[in-house]
Amino acid sequence: MLLTGCSTTAHKQRADDSVLKIVTEVEAQIFGETSDFSIETTYTGRDPDDILVEEIFEDRDSKSRKIIGIDEALDLAVSQNRQYQSEKETLYLKALTLTGERYEFSPKFFAGSTGSRNRDSDGERTESADSQAGVGYLLTTGANVSVNIANDVLRYLIGDPRRSAASTLSFSVFQPLLRGAGKEAAAERLTQAERNVIYAIRDFTHFQSEFSAAIVMDYFRLLQQKDTIINEYNNYQSRIEATRYLRARSVDREKALDVNQAEQAELSARNRYINAIVRYKNSLDQFKITLGLPQTVDLQLKDEEMALLQDKGLILYSIDTLSAFEVSVNNRLPLLNSIDEFEDAKRKVRVAANRLKMDLGIFATASIDSEGPTNYDEFDFDQVRSSVGIQLDLPIDRLRERNTYRASLIRFEAELRDLGLTLDDLRSLIDENLRELERLHQNFLIQTNAVELAEKQVAGARLSIESGNAIYRDLEEAQDDLIAAQNAQTAALVDYLESRLRFLFELGILKTDTNRFWLTDASRVSLNSGIANPLGSSTISEDGEVITPQQLFGQ
């Protein structure tokens, strides 16, 4: 009995091995490749009683300095992000549930024994031992098969020293013919558990793409905020210089009102600079949480990541709404789940209808006893007792089954509506994403032109001041316009990147498993990148001008 027991570590390892086998099999079935799936953490394998609160406090009080690029940020997030770990554990539990459902359709061995000492009222004492061993097997056809051997031993301790021992070997099988017959009805829970693992793997893969894109965008948003801080600081210094300049000239040239306005502008610039710092620090703290880093870590980002993105510029795609929809139907994993869930609902209607049928099945039993009185291990196979029969239970009381069937029809129609809504929402989402890409593309071009004009304006204002044909405020306003245009240009570039990654993600073709995917077309499907006017513009005409209201509304 001691040898049949397993340690908790062995049970855990067997569960992990079974789950890993299921996940790799389904991944290969869906994607043609497998991943290194694991839910192991730094605490895995340790006794929970050995993990003290003080250790958690110490871990979250780690003081260090980290300078990371986007690749390092992605690695940290994958290994330490709490939501990412929870998503992996959700997938693990789905596969673990499947192991339990598969177990129901595997041979189940059992063995046990009961020993006792008895004393009757007349003083007679006896010892007895009842043992039993066997195997049961539930088949996906609905059949239930069992083989059992029972052994009874009785020994008298006083009086007549009699001893008896007997064994019974028995076999039984029951196969339903109507209600509960067939794999679809008998193995419904197994079928659904298998499909749930498929859905979970699709959902997790979909989440991985979204998660990677979100980390990249969080990083660039922080760099954008850093750029804003620098611009606001330069603006603040410019305001200080303007105030000094006007104050010095206020003796005989500038009005006191102009000096007051300059001082007010300086205070406003100082306030904007301070606000920009606070926003950045708050965002950086949140980014640490996303990466799973303690708040005590001094986290620094690499500015060259933004320079690389600026050098790359916009990546354009040539695709229309219809083509994008066809791509998404073949690649968007949540949509594939919705389609399969619709098929699940149809199957559940058939299973519920099966439960309305009468119980009709055939059974067979056979048993044989050992030769008495003490030969418990010798059987006379000429003395086999057997029976074969038909079991019938008329469907007189099926109210609960009726309700279940009607509810399954209602749920099917709900799934039908949900699938239709999912398709409509997807088309709308694709149109929205294409329009947003076009808008941000045009916005970036406009802001790029605005930066060029602002730079010319600043250069012109400086020349005018040097020649004595302009006042200092002209230069100040020109510099303000340049800073605003630079901020807007950076924002437009980052906005476009976010929209582009979102578009590919919604189509289900975002490729995040390549190096620096945000600097590539990042698509698993060729979308004919780099073509002029790529998005089938709905706001720009063929000659590059904006369309008129008459063109827009077809008048």
Coordinates of C-alpha atoms in Angstrom, one line a residue:
M1 CA 0.0 0.0 0.0
L2 CA 2.9 2.3 0.8
L3 CA 4.4 1.7 -2.7
T4 CA 1.2 2.7 -4.5
G5 CA 1.2 6.2 -3.0
C6 CA 2.9 9.1 -4.8
S7 CA 4.5 12.2 -3.4
T8 CA 2.9 15.6 -4.0
T9 CA 5.9 16.5 -6.2
A10 CA 5.3 13.4 -8.4
H11 CA 1.7 14.2 -8.8
K12 CA 2.5 17.8 -9.8
Q13 CA 5.1 16.6 -12.3
R14 CA 2.6 14.1 -13.8
A15 CA 0.0 16.9 -14.2
D16 CA 2.6 19.2 -15.8
D17 CA 3.7 16.5 -18.2
S18 CA 0.1 15.7 -19.2
V19 CA -0.8 19.3 -19.7
L20 CA 2.4 20.1 -21.7
K21 CA 1.7 17.1 -24.0
I22 CA -1.9 18.4 -24.7
V23 CA -0.7 22.0 -25.3
T24 CA 2.0 20.9 -27.7
E25 CA -0.3 18.6 -29.6
V26 CA -3.0 21.2 -30.1
E27 CA -0.5 23.9 -31.0
A28 CA 1.0 21.7 -33.7
Q29 CA -2.6 20.9 -34.9
I30 CA -3.5 24.6 -35.1
F31 CA -0.3 26.4 -36.1
G32 CA 2.0 23.6 -37.3
E33 CA 4.5 24.5 -34.6
T34 CA 4.9 24.4 -30.9
S35 CA 6.1 26.8 -28.2
D36 CA 8.0 26.4 -25.0
F37 CA 4.9 26.6 -22.8
S38 CA 5.4 26.6 -19.1
I39 CA 3.9 28.2 -16.0
E40 CA 7.0 27.9 -13.9
T41 CA 8.0 30.9 -11.8
T42 CA 10.7 31.6 -9.3
Y43 CA 8.4 30.3 -6.6
T44 CA 7.4 27.1 -8.4
G45 CA 8.5 24.0 -6.5
R46 CA 8.9 25.7 -3.2
D47 CA 6.8 24.8 -0.2
P48 CA 4.3 27.5 0.3
D49 CA 4.9 27.4 4.0
D50 CA 8.5 28.4 3.3
I51 CA 7.6 31.6 1.5
L52 CA 7.2 34.3 4.1
V53 CA 5.7 37.8 3.8
E54 CA 9.1 39.3 4.7
E55 CA 10.5 37.7 1.5
I56 CA 7.9 39.4 -0.6
F57 CA 8.6 42.8 1.0
E58 CA 12.3 42.3 0.4
D59 CA 11.7 41.3 -3.2
R60 CA 9.6 44.4 -3.9
D61 CA 12.2 46.6 -2.3
S62 CA 15.0 45.8 -4.7
K63 CA 17.1 48.8 -5.5
S64 CA 18.9 48.8 -8.8
R65 CA 19.3 50.8 -12.0
K66 CA 18.1 49.4 -15.4
I67 CA 18.6 50.9 -18.8
I68 CA 16.5 48.9 -21.2
G69 CA 15.5 48.9 -24.8
I70 CA 12.3 47.6 -26.2
D71 CA 13.6 44.1 -26.6
E72 CA 14.6 43.9 -23.0
A73 CA 11.2 45.4 -22.0
L74 CA 9.4 42.6 -23.9
D75 CA 11.6 39.9 -22.3
L76 CA 10.9 41.4 -18.8
A77 CA 7.2 41.6 -19.4
V78 CA 6.9 38.1 -20.7
S79 CA 8.7 36.6 -17.7
Q80 CA 7.3 38.9 -15.0
N81 CA 4.0 40.5 -16.0
R82 CA 1.2 39.3 -13.7
Q83 CA -1.5 39.3 -16.3
Y84 CA 0.7 37.4 -18.7
Q85 CA 1.3 34.7 -16.1
S86 CA -2.5 34.6 -15.3
E87 CA -3.3 34.0 -19.0
K88 CA -0.8 31.1 -19.1
E89 CA -2.4 29.6 -16.0
T90 CA -5.8 29.9 -17.6
L91 CA -4.6 27.9 -20.5
Y92 CA -3.0 25.4 -18.2
L93 CA -6.2 24.9 -16.3
K94 CA -8.2 24.3 -19.5
A95 CA -5.7 21.6 -20.5
L96 CA -5.8 20.2 -16.9
T97 CA -9.6 19.9 -17.1
L98 CA -9.2 18.0 -20.3
T99 CA -7.0 15.4 -18.6
G100 CA -9.8 14.8 -16.1
E101 CA -12.3 14.3 -18.9
R102 CA -10.0 12.0 -20.8
Y103 CA -9.5 10.0 -17.6
E104 CA -13.3 9.3 -17.5
F105 CA -12.8 7.2 -20.7
S106 CA -9.8 5.3 -19.6
P107 CA -9.6 2.0 -17.6
K108 CA -10.0 2.7 -13.9
F109 CA -8.4 0.1 -11.7
F110 CA -9.4 -0.3 -8.1
A111 CA -8.4 -2.5 -5.2
G112 CA -9.1 -2.6 -1.5
S113 CA -9.6 -4.7 1.5
T114 CA -11.5 -4.6 4.8
G115 CA -10.4 -6.7 7.8
S116 CA -12.3 -7.0 11.0
R117 CA -12.5 -9.0 14.3
N118 CA -16.1 -9.7 15.5
R119 CA -17.6 -11.0 18.8
D120 CA -21.1 -12.3 19.0
S121 CA -23.4 -12.2 22.1
D122 CA -22.7 -15.9 22.8
G123 CA -19.0 -15.2 23.0
E124 CA -18.1 -16.6 19.6
R125 CA -15.3 -14.6 18.0
T126 CA -14.4 -14.5 14.3
E127 CA -12.0 -12.8 12.0
S128 CA -12.9 -11.8 8.4
A129 CA -11.3 -10.2 5.4
D130 CA -13.2 -8.9 2.4
S131 CA -11.0 -8.0 -0.6
Q132 CA -12.0 -6.6 -4.0
A133 CA -10.1 -5.7 -7.1
G134 CA -11.1 -4.9 -10.6
V135 CA -11.3 -2.5 -13.5
G136 CA -14.1 -0.4 -15.0
Y137 CA -14.1 1.1 -18.5
L138 CA -16.5 3.7 -19.9
L139 CA -16.4 3.7 -23.7
T140 CA -17.2 6.7 -25.9
T141 CA -20.0 4.6 -27.4
G142 CA -21.7 5.0 -24.0
A143 CA -21.0 1.4 -23.0
N144 CA -19.9 0.6 -19.5
V145 CA -17.7 -2.4 -19.0
S146 CA -16.4 -3.8 -15.7
V147 CA -14.5 -6.8 -14.5
N148 CA -14.4 -7.6 -10.7
I149 CA -13.0 -10.2 -8.4
A150 CA -14.1 -10.3 -4.8
N151 CA -12.6 -12.5 -2.0
D152 CA -14.2 -13.3 1.4
V153 CA -12.3 -15.1 4.2
L154 CA -13.9 -16.0 7.5
R155 CA -12.1 -17.8 10.4
Y156 CA -13.5 -18.8 13.8
L157 CA -11.2 -18.1 16.7
I158 CA -12.9 -20.4 19.3
G159 CA -15.1 -23.4 19.3
D160 CA -15.3 -25.2 16.0
P161 CA -12.1 -24.1 14.2
R162 CA -13.8 -23.7 10.9
R163 CA -12.5 -21.6 8.1
S164 CA -14.1 -20.6 4.8
A165 CA -12.8 -18.7 1.8
A166 CA -14.6 -17.9 -1.4
S167 CA -14.0 -15.8 -4.5
T168 CA -16.3 -14.5 -7.1
L169 CA -15.1 -13.4 -10.6
S170 CA -17.7 -11.3 -12.4
F171 CA -18.0 -9.4 -15.7
S172 CA -20.7 -7.0 -16.8
V173 CA -21.4 -4.7 -19.8
F174 CA -24.2 -2.3 -20.6
Q175 CA -24.6 -0.6 -24.0
P176 CA -27.3 2.1 -24.5
L177 CA -29.0 2.0 -27.9
L178 CA -30.9 5.2 -27.9
R179 CA -30.5 7.7 -25.0
G180 CA -26.9 8.3 -24.3
A181 CA -25.7 6.2 -27.2
G182 CA -22.9 7.2 -29.5
K183 CA -19.8 9.5 -29.0
E184 CA -21.6 12.7 -29.5
A185 CA -24.0 12.1 -26.6
A186 CA -21.8 9.9 -24.4
A187 CA -18.6 12.0 -24.7
E188 CA -20.1 15.5 -24.9
R189 CA -18.1 16.8 -21.9
L190 CA -14.9 15.3 -23.4
T191 CA -15.6 16.9 -26.8
Q192 CA -16.3 20.3 -25.2
A193 CA -13.2 20.0 -23.0
E194 CA -11.0 19.3 -26.1
R195 CA -12.5 22.2 -28.0
N196 CA -12.1 24.5 -24.9
V197 CA -8.3 23.8 -25.1
I198 CA -8.3 24.8 -28.7
Y199 CA -10.1 28.0 -27.9
A200 CA -7.8 28.7 -25.0
I201 CA -4.7 28.3 -27.1
R202 CA -6.1 30.6 -29.8
D203 CA -7.1 33.2 -27.1
F204 CA -3.6 33.0 -25.5
T205 CA -1.9 33.4 -28.9
H206 CA -4.2 36.4 -29.6
F207 CA -3.4 37.8 -26.2
Q208 CA 0.4 37.4 -26.8
S209 CA 0.2 39.5 -30.0
E210 CA -1.8 42.2 -28.3
F211 CA 0.5 42.1 -25.2
S212 CA 3.6 42.5 -27.3
A213 CA 2.2 45.4 -29.2
A214 CA 1.0 47.1 -26.0
I215 CA 4.5 46.9 -24.5
V216 CA 6.0 48.4 -27.6
M217 CA 3.5 51.3 -27.5
D218 CA 3.9 51.9 -23.8
Y219 CA 7.6 52.3 -24.4
F220 CA 7.2 54.7 -27.3
R221 CA 4.6 56.7 -25.4
L222 CA 7.1 57.2 -22.6
L223 CA 9.7 58.3 -25.2
Q224 CA 7.1 60.7 -26.6
Q225 CA 6.6 62.1 -23.1
K226 CA 10.4 62.4 -22.7
D227 CA 10.5 64.4 -26.0
T228 CA 7.7 66.6 -24.7
I229 CA 9.6 67.3 -21.5
I230 CA 12.7 68.4 -23.4
N231 CA 10.6 70.6 -25.7
E232 CA 8.7 72.1 -22.7
Y233 CA 12.0 72.8 -21.0
N234 CA 13.4 74.5 -24.0
N235 CA 10.2 76.5 -24.2
Y236 CA 10.5 77.5 -20.5
Q237 CA 14.1 78.6 -21.0
S238 CA 13.1 80.6 -24.1
R239 CA 10.4 82.3 -22.0
I240 CA 12.9 83.2 -19.3
E241 CA 15.2 84.7 -21.9
A242 CA 12.3 86.7 -23.4
T243 CA 11.3 88.1 -20.0
R244 CA 14.9 89.2 -19.3
Y245 CA 15.1 90.8 -22.8
L246 CA 11.8 92.7 -22.4
R247 CA 12.5 93.7 -18.8
A248 CA 15.9 95.2 -19.9
R249 CA 14.2 97.2 -22.7
S250 CA 11.3 98.3 -20.5
V251 CA 13.3 101.3 -19.4
D252 CA 12.7 103.2 -22.6
R253 CA 11.3 100.9 -25.3
E254 CA 8.9 98.2 -24.1
K255 CA 5.6 98.7 -22.3
A256 CA 5.1 97.5 -18.7
L257 CA 2.1 95.5 -20.0
D258 CA 4.3 93.6 -22.4
V259 CA 6.7 92.7 -19.6
N260 CA 3.9 91.5 -17.4
Q261 CA 2.6 89.3 -20.3
A262 CA 6.0 87.9 -20.8
E263 CA 6.3 87.1 -17.0
Q264 CA 2.9 85.4 -17.2
A265 CA 3.9 83.4 -20.2
E266 CA 7.1 82.3 -18.3
L267 CA 5.0 81.1 -15.4
S268 CA 2.7 79.1 -17.8
A269 CA 5.7 77.5 -19.5
R270 CA 7.2 76.6 -16.1
N271 CA 3.8 75.0 -15.1
R272 CA 3.6 73.0 -18.3
Y273 CA 7.2 71.8 -17.9
I274 CA 6.5 70.6 -14.3
N275 CA 3.2 68.9 -15.4
A276 CA 5.1 67.1 -18.2
I277 CA 7.6 65.7 -15.7
V278 CA 4.9 64.5 -13.3
R279 CA 3.0 62.8 -16.2
Y280 CA 6.1 61.1 -17.3
K281 CA 7.0 59.8 -13.8
N282 CA 3.5 58.5 -13.3
S283 CA 3.6 56.7 -16.6
L284 CA 7.0 55.3 -15.9
D285 CA 5.8 53.9 -12.5
Q286 CA 2.9 52.2 -14.3
F287 CA 5.3 50.8 -16.9
K288 CA 7.3 49.3 -14.1
I289 CA 4.2 47.5 -12.8
T290 CA 3.5 46.3 -16.3
L291 CA 7.1 44.9 -16.5
G292 CA 6.8 43.3 -13.1
L293 CA 9.6 45.5 -11.7
P294 CA 9.6 46.9 -8.1
Q295 CA 8.8 50.6 -7.9
T296 CA 12.2 51.1 -6.2
V297 CA 14.1 50.3 -9.5
D298 CA 15.6 53.2 -11.3
L299 CA 14.3 52.5 -14.8
Q300 CA 15.8 54.3 -17.8
L301 CA 14.8 54.1 -21.5
K302 CA 16.9 54.2 -24.6
D303 CA 16.3 57.4 -26.6
E304 CA 17.7 55.8 -29.8
E305 CA 14.6 53.7 -30.1
M306 CA 12.7 56.8 -31.1
A307 CA 15.4 57.8 -33.5
L308 CA 15.2 54.4 -35.2
L309 CA 11.5 54.8 -35.6
Q310 CA 11.8 58.3 -37.0
D311 CA 14.4 57.1 -39.5
K312 CA 12.1 54.3 -40.6
G313 CA 9.1 56.6 -41.0
L314 CA 5.7 55.3 -41.9
I315 CA 5.1 51.8 -43.3
L316 CA 2.2 51.9 -45.6
Y317 CA -0.1 49.0 -46.8
S318 CA -2.2 48.6 -49.9
I319 CA -5.4 46.8 -49.0
D320 CA -9.1 47.5 -49.4
T321 CA -11.9 46.7 -47.0
L322 CA -13.0 43.5 -48.8
S323 CA -9.5 42.1 -49.0
A324 CA -8.9 43.0 -45.3
F325 CA -12.1 41.2 -44.3
E326 CA -11.1 38.1 -46.2
V327 CA -7.7 38.1 -44.5
S328 CA -9.3 38.5 -41.1
V329 CA -11.7 35.6 -41.7
N330 CA -8.8 33.3 -42.3
N331 CA -6.5 34.6 -39.6
R332 CA -8.3 36.3 -36.8
L333 CA -8.3 33.8 -33.9
P334 CA -11.3 35.1 -31.9
L335 CA -13.4 35.0 -35.0
L336 CA -12.4 31.3 -35.6
N337 CA -13.4 30.7 -32.0
S338 CA -16.8 32.3 -32.6
I339 CA -17.4 30.2 -35.7
D340 CA -16.5 27.0 -33.7
E341 CA -18.6 28.1 -30.8
F342 CA -21.5 28.4 -33.2
E343 CA -20.9 24.8 -34.2
D344 CA -20.8 23.8 -30.5
A345 CA -24.2 25.3 -30.0
K346 CA -25.6 23.1 -32.9
R347 CA -24.0 20.0 -31.4
K348 CA -25.5 20.8 -27.9
V349 CA -29.0 21.0 -29.5
R350 CA -28.5 17.4 -30.9
V351 CA -27.1 16.2 -27.5
A352 CA -30.1 17.7 -25.7
A353 CA -32.5 16.1 -28.2
N354 CA -30.8 12.8 -27.5
R355 CA -31.7 13.1 -23.8
L356 CA -35.4 13.1 -24.7
K357 CA -35.3 9.6 -26.1
M358 CA -36.3 6.5 -24.2
D359 CA -33.7 4.5 -22.3
L360 CA -33.1 1.4 -24.3
G361 CA -30.0 -0.7 -23.9
I362 CA -28.6 -4.2 -23.8
F363 CA -26.7 -5.8 -21.0
A364 CA -24.7 -8.9 -20.3
T365 CA -23.3 -10.3 -17.1
A366 CA -21.3 -13.3 -16.1
S367 CA -19.9 -14.6 -12.8
I368 CA -18.3 -17.6 -11.4
D369 CA -17.5 -18.7 -7.8
S370 CA -14.5 -20.5 -6.5
E371 CA -14.8 -24.1 -5.4
G372 CA -15.6 -24.3 -1.7
P373 CA -15.1 -24.3 1.1
T374 CA -11.5 -23.0 1.1
N375 CA -10.3 -23.2 -2.4
Y376 CA -10.7 -19.5 -3.1
D377 CA -8.2 -19.5 -6.0
E378 CA -9.7 -22.4 -8.0
F379 CA -12.7 -21.9 -10.3
D380 CA -15.0 -24.4 -12.0
F381 CA -15.7 -22.7 -15.3
D382 CA -18.5 -25.2 -16.0
Q383 CA -20.5 -23.4 -13.3
V384 CA -20.6 -20.0 -14.9
R385 CA -23.7 -18.0 -14.3
S386 CA -24.6 -15.6 -17.1
S387 CA -27.4 -13.4 -18.3
V388 CA -28.3 -11.3 -21.3
G389 CA -31.1 -8.8 -21.5
I390 CA -32.7 -5.6 -22.7
Q391 CA -33.4 -2.7 -20.4
L392 CA -36.2 -0.3 -21.3
D393 CA -37.3 2.9 -19.5
L394 CA -40.1 4.7 -21.3
P395 CA -39.7 8.5 -21.6
I396 CA -42.7 9.3 -19.4
D397 CA -41.0 11.9 -17.2
R398 CA -38.7 14.2 -19.3
L399 CA -39.6 17.7 -18.0
R400 CA -36.0 18.6 -17.1
E401 CA -34.8 17.2 -20.3
R402 CA -37.5 19.1 -22.2
N403 CA -36.4 22.3 -20.5
T404 CA -32.8 21.7 -21.3
Y405 CA -33.6 21.0 -24.9
R406 CA -35.6 24.2 -25.2
A407 CA -32.9 26.2 -23.6
S408 CA -30.3 24.7 -26.0
L409 CA -32.4 26.0 -28.9
I410 CA -32.5 29.5 -27.4
R411 CA -28.8 29.4 -26.8
F412 CA -28.2 28.3 -30.4
E413 CA -30.2 31.3 -31.7
A414 CA -28.2 33.6 -29.4
E415 CA -24.9 32.2 -30.8
L416 CA -26.3 32.7 -34.3
R417 CA -27.0 36.4 -33.5
D418 CA -23.6 36.7 -31.8
L419 CA -21.8 35.3 -34.8
G420 CA -23.7 37.7 -37.1
L421 CA -22.8 40.7 -34.8
T422 CA -19.2 39.6 -34.6
L423 CA -19.0 39.7 -38.4
D424 CA -20.7 43.1 -38.6
D425 CA -18.4 44.5 -35.8
L426 CA -15.4 43.1 -37.6
R427 CA -16.3 44.8 -40.9
S428 CA -16.9 48.1 -39.0
L429 CA -13.7 47.7 -37.1
I430 CA -11.7 47.1 -40.3
D431 CA -13.3 50.2 -42.0
E432 CA -12.6 52.2 -38.8
N433 CA -8.9 51.1 -38.8
L434 CA -8.4 51.8 -42.4
R435 CA -9.9 55.3 -42.0
E436 CA -7.7 55.9 -38.9
L437 CA -4.6 54.8 -40.7
E438 CA -5.4 57.2 -43.6
R439 CA -6.1 60.0 -41.2
L440 CA -2.9 59.5 -39.3
H441 CA -0.9 59.2 -42.5
Q442 CA -2.3 62.6 -43.7
N443 CA -1.8 64.0 -40.2
F444 CA 1.9 63.0 -40.2
L445 CA 2.4 64.6 -43.6
I446 CA 0.7 67.8 -42.4
Q447 CA 2.8 68.0 -39.2
T448 CA 6.0 67.3 -41.1
N449 CA 5.2 70.3 -43.4
A450 CA 4.3 72.3 -40.2
V451 CA 7.7 71.6 -38.7
E452 CA 9.4 72.7 -41.9
L453 CA 7.4 75.9 -42.0
A454 CA 8.0 76.6 -38.3
E455 CA 11.8 76.1 -38.8
K456 CA 11.7 78.7 -41.6
Q457 CA 9.7 81.0 -39.4
V458 CA 12.2 80.8 -36.6
A459 CA 15.1 81.4 -39.0
G460 CA 13.3 84.4 -40.5
A461 CA 12.5 85.9 -37.1
R462 CA 16.1 85.6 -36.1
L463 CA 17.3 87.4 -39.2
S464 CA 14.7 90.1 -38.7
I465 CA 15.8 90.7 -35.1
E466 CA 19.5 90.9 -36.2
S467 CA 18.5 93.5 -38.9
G468 CA 16.4 95.4 -36.4
N469 CA 13.1 94.8 -38.3
A470 CA 11.3 92.7 -35.7
I471 CA 10.9 92.5 -31.9
Y472 CA 12.0 89.6 -29.8
R473 CA 8.4 88.4 -29.3
D474 CA 8.2 87.5 -33.0
L475 CA 11.0 85.0 -32.4
E476 CA 9.4 83.8 -29.2
E477 CA 6.1 83.0 -31.0
A478 CA 8.0 81.4 -33.8
Q479 CA 9.8 79.1 -31.4
D480 CA 6.5 78.2 -29.7
D481 CA 5.1 77.2 -33.0
L482 CA 8.1 75.1 -33.8
I483 CA 7.9 73.3 -30.4
A484 CA 4.2 72.6 -30.9
A485 CA 4.8 71.3 -34.4
Q486 CA 7.7 69.1 -33.3
N487 CA 5.5 67.6 -30.5
A488 CA 2.7 67.1 -32.9
Q489 CA 5.0 65.4 -35.5
T490 CA 6.3 63.0 -32.9
A491 CA 2.8 62.3 -31.7
A492 CA 1.6 61.6 -35.2
L493 CA 4.4 59.2 -35.8
V494 CA 3.7 57.2 -32.6
D495 CA 0.0 57.4 -33.2
Y496 CA 0.4 55.9 -36.7
L497 CA 2.6 53.1 -35.3
E498 CA 0.0 52.3 -32.8
S499 CA -2.8 52.3 -35.3
R500 CA -0.7 50.2 -37.8
L501 CA 0.0 47.5 -35.2
R502 CA -3.7 47.6 -34.1
F503 CA -4.8 47.1 -37.6
L504 CA -2.6 44.1 -38.1
F505 CA -3.6 42.7 -34.8
E506 CA -7.3 43.0 -35.6
L507 CA -6.8 41.2 -38.9
G508 CA -5.0 38.5 -36.9
I509 CA -1.7 38.8 -38.9
L510 CA 0.5 40.8 -36.5
K511 CA 3.9 39.0 -36.5
T512 CA 5.6 39.7 -33.2
D513 CA 8.1 36.8 -33.2
T514 CA 10.6 38.6 -35.4
N515 CA 13.4 40.9 -34.3
R516 CA 12.1 44.5 -33.8
F517 CA 8.8 43.8 -35.5
W518 CA 7.6 47.4 -35.0
L519 CA 10.3 48.5 -37.5
T520 CA 9.1 46.0 -40.1
D521 CA 5.9 45.5 -42.0
A522 CA 5.1 43.0 -39.1
S523 CA 2.5 41.1 -41.2
R524 CA 2.1 37.4 -41.7
V525 CA 0.4 38.1 -44.9
S526 CA 1.7 40.2 -47.8
L527 CA -0.3 43.5 -48.0
N528 CA 1.7 45.1 -50.9
S529 CA 3.5 47.6 -48.7
G530 CA 5.0 50.8 -50.0
I531 CA 2.5 51.7 -52.7
A532 CA 1.5 55.4 -53.0
N533 CA -2.0 56.3 -51.7
P534 CA -2.2 52.7 -50.2
L535 CA -5.3 52.7 -48.2
G536 CA -8.0 53.3 -50.8
S537 CA -8.3 56.9 -49.5
S538 CA -11.8 58.1 -48.7
T539 CA -10.7 61.6 -48.0
I540 CA -8.1 62.3 -50.7
S541 CA -8.8 62.5 -54.4
E542 CA -6.6 61.1 -57.1
D543 CA -4.8 64.5 -57.6
G544 CA -3.9 64.5 -53.9
E545 CA -6.4 67.1 -52.8
V546 CA -9.1 66.6 -50.2
I547 CA -12.4 65.5 -51.6
T548 CA -15.3 67.9 -51.7
P549 CA -18.6 67.5 -49.7
Q550 CA -20.3 66.8 -53.0
Q551 CA -17.9 63.9 -53.7
L552 CA -18.3 62.6 -50.2
F553 CA -22.0 62.6 -50.2
G554 CA -22.4 61.6 -53.9
Q555 CA -24.2 64.8 -54.9

